[in-house]
Amino acid sequence: MATLTDIGLAAAINILSAIAFLIAFAVLRLQPINDRVYFPKWYLKGVRGSPTRSGTFVHKFVNLNLRSYLRFLEWMPAALRMPEPELIDHAGLDSAVYLRIYLIGLKLFVPMAILSFAILVPVNWTNSGTLENSKVEYSDIDKLSISNIPSGSQRFWAHLVVAYIFTFWTCYVLLKEYEIVASMRLHFLASEKRRPDQFTVLVRNVPPDPDESVSELVEHFFLVNHRDHYLTHQVVCNANKLAKLVKTKKQMQNWHDYYQLKYDRDPSKRPTRKTGFLGLCGDEVDAIEFYTSKIDELSEKEATEREMIKNNSKSIMPTAFVSFRTRWGAAVCAQTQQTQNPTLWLTEWAPEPRDVYWQNLAIPFVSLTVRRLIVAVAVFFLTFFFMIPIAFVQSLANIEGIEKVVPFLKPIIEEKTIKAFIQGFLPGIALKIFLILLPTILMLMSKFEGFTSLSVLQRRSASKYYLFILVNVFLGSIITGTAFQQLNSFIHQSATEIPKTIGVSIPQKATFFITYVMVDGWAGIAGEILRLKPLIIYHLKNFFLVKTEKDREEAMDPGSIDFASSEPQIQLYFLLGLVYAVVTPFLLPFIIIFFALAYAVFRHQIINVYNQEYESGAAFWPDVHGRIITALIISQLLLLGLLSTKHAANSTPLLLVLPVLTIWFHRFCKNRYEPAFVKYPLQMGQPGGPVDEEAAGAVGGAVILATTSGSGAAGLRGWKPARG
């Protein structure tokens, strides 16, 4: 069991690592050669250009202004200075609301830590003799926890009262945040400039008709059922071959631009290339004329392929984007059932063009049901089978377990420094490595389920990842044994015994979670701002592949907030904080440092680096709220189980009230605020005004652009003229 010395060593290692990352970032971001790595968002917006410095050749690559290095931490106040309304205009509502998750962590745990250290730590610490007289192995940290209170003690009333205070404080903060975010979303949707997708509905499972094409059927259906509001439509087509042609043409155009620039710099010599494999063999020809002919040839093939798609009925998918004259008309269509058969003419709000996941648009309704059943079974088995390596990771925190497996290493392991390193640092980093590949697997599962937008895919994948973290990282780290041993134990136990089993183990695992928070939450977040991987890849591309300014722009990898993996990891910290706030308050300062550092780092990244793939209008917030509520209920049940083992008969029954109150609070918030995130108010649809022909045409243009730029999913038929 890790001691305060072990925790101190781990803290020193992670603090030094975080400081090293932050200093390296502060130095690297000042170098002109790295400007596109650390400020790509401003380049994409056209606000920033490549830094030009007069002087020697070295000045173009290295910043020799020594005064700028003295202000190496100025990025932090600069990141915090931008007001939230300006941040929304700059980066979108999704990014601004995502940052509020970190603020919630600070709002919750700073007051909790103050109250816990003022009340619970003295209550726990001043009780003497409990751990010393027991046969259980303990550390100095356990003296600060509820483990130091003897069974049946009246001191448990302090923990009960504080648990009530924490529950009411958490519910109050969540209520205020839900109200604020719901208001921000409605204001964002109402004040946003009119976009075609605000007037457009995605229609799926269009039934086949032997007498009409899909396009004619869609037009006829909406002229009959929505005659006053229907404007036009576009059906979705399978355009995989067309997407490949467009991609190839883009590559040829890039080479053409490169040789044209080369010729413009030196008009005395026409550039040449060989016609064979990779330009290494064959006849030598004029490079500009060669790529011009290739582009013309591909343009002809592209036009031919477009006509084939339009005229081939097999290329037409039973899916269409239908545009309406007003937001009100689109809202009515998106939020109502169109026919008596609920599996046909399925309608939903169309995602914005950047948000569409084209590959899933044409999956039949029955297939969706089967796919989701398969994924549910797969997630179950993945969750429980993954507990086997988790159990192995936990054995690293047990010196005795390692010595049993490899007894010849006992003399080395017993060395004081090595023993402290193994118990204080290694378990957290090993668990982090195990979790690296998991988000990719879960995202593939979500795509297989058939969701049609990237934002929904991210949210569904995040739900699976959170379940996995809850079962494996949290419960799996608390309870030892393999998956089947735990499963068998839970099956044969009564429901009332499960919280007791877990509750007994919670205080013993506090030191492990402290090391995990330091590895993942301190050094990990500091490593995020360094962007070491994008830095290396950019310079490799810049050296070997970049030929034009367009190439250099594409070599930038601004990245984006990966909600599917980052949000569940944040929720783990909420879970740990809420569970240990009453049990072992010593954990709270480590979590507070994480939320504070992460808020500053991600605010900087959102302002200067990340370029969001889509904008969902903070549609993910109900999931965030629900998972914090889940963590709160889990903390209450585990505290109930722990107190029941301590024979706190007088205080334990009063804890049963807290889960009931929390569930009632969640139902209230769900009914009061969640509709703003899943439906579009008709009241807001009226002021939007009618959409004009030009705006409607922009939907098709945006969709075709998204399709032919490499998604390989669909092209759309031409627009029909407006009726009426």
Short mmCIF file of C-alpha atoms in Angstrom, two decimals, residues 9 395-399 402 412-414 416-428:
data_model
loop_
_atom_site.label_atom_id
_atom_site.label_comp_id
_atom_site.label_asym_id
_atom_site.label_seq_id
_atom_site.Cartn_x
_atom_site.Cartn_y
_atom_site.Cartn_z
CA LEU A 9 7.54 10.81 -5.12
CA SER A 395 -1.38 -6.20 -9.11
CA LEU A 396 1.42 -3.73 -9.89
CA ALA A 397 0.25 -1.68 -6.92
CA ASN A 398 0.88 -4.71 -4.71
CA ILE A 399 4.55 -5.38 -4.09
CA ILE A 402 4.97 -8.96 -7.95
CA ILE A 412 15.70 -5.06 -6.46
CA ILE A 413 12.03 -4.35 -5.75
CA GLU A 414 12.67 -3.88 -2.04
CA LYS A 416 13.29 2.08 -1.28
CA THR A 417 13.32 4.26 -4.43
CA ILE A 418 12.22 1.47 -6.80
CA LYS A 419 9.48 0.35 -4.42
CA ALA A 420 8.15 3.91 -4.18
CA PHE A 421 8.25 4.25 -7.98
CA ILE A 422 6.33 0.99 -8.52
CA GLN A 423 3.61 1.78 -6.00
CA GLY A 424 3.32 5.50 -6.62
CA PHE A 425 3.74 5.93 -10.37
CA LEU A 426 3.68 2.71 -12.42
CA PRO A 427 0.05 1.61 -11.86
CA GLY A 428 -1.38 4.87 -13.19
#
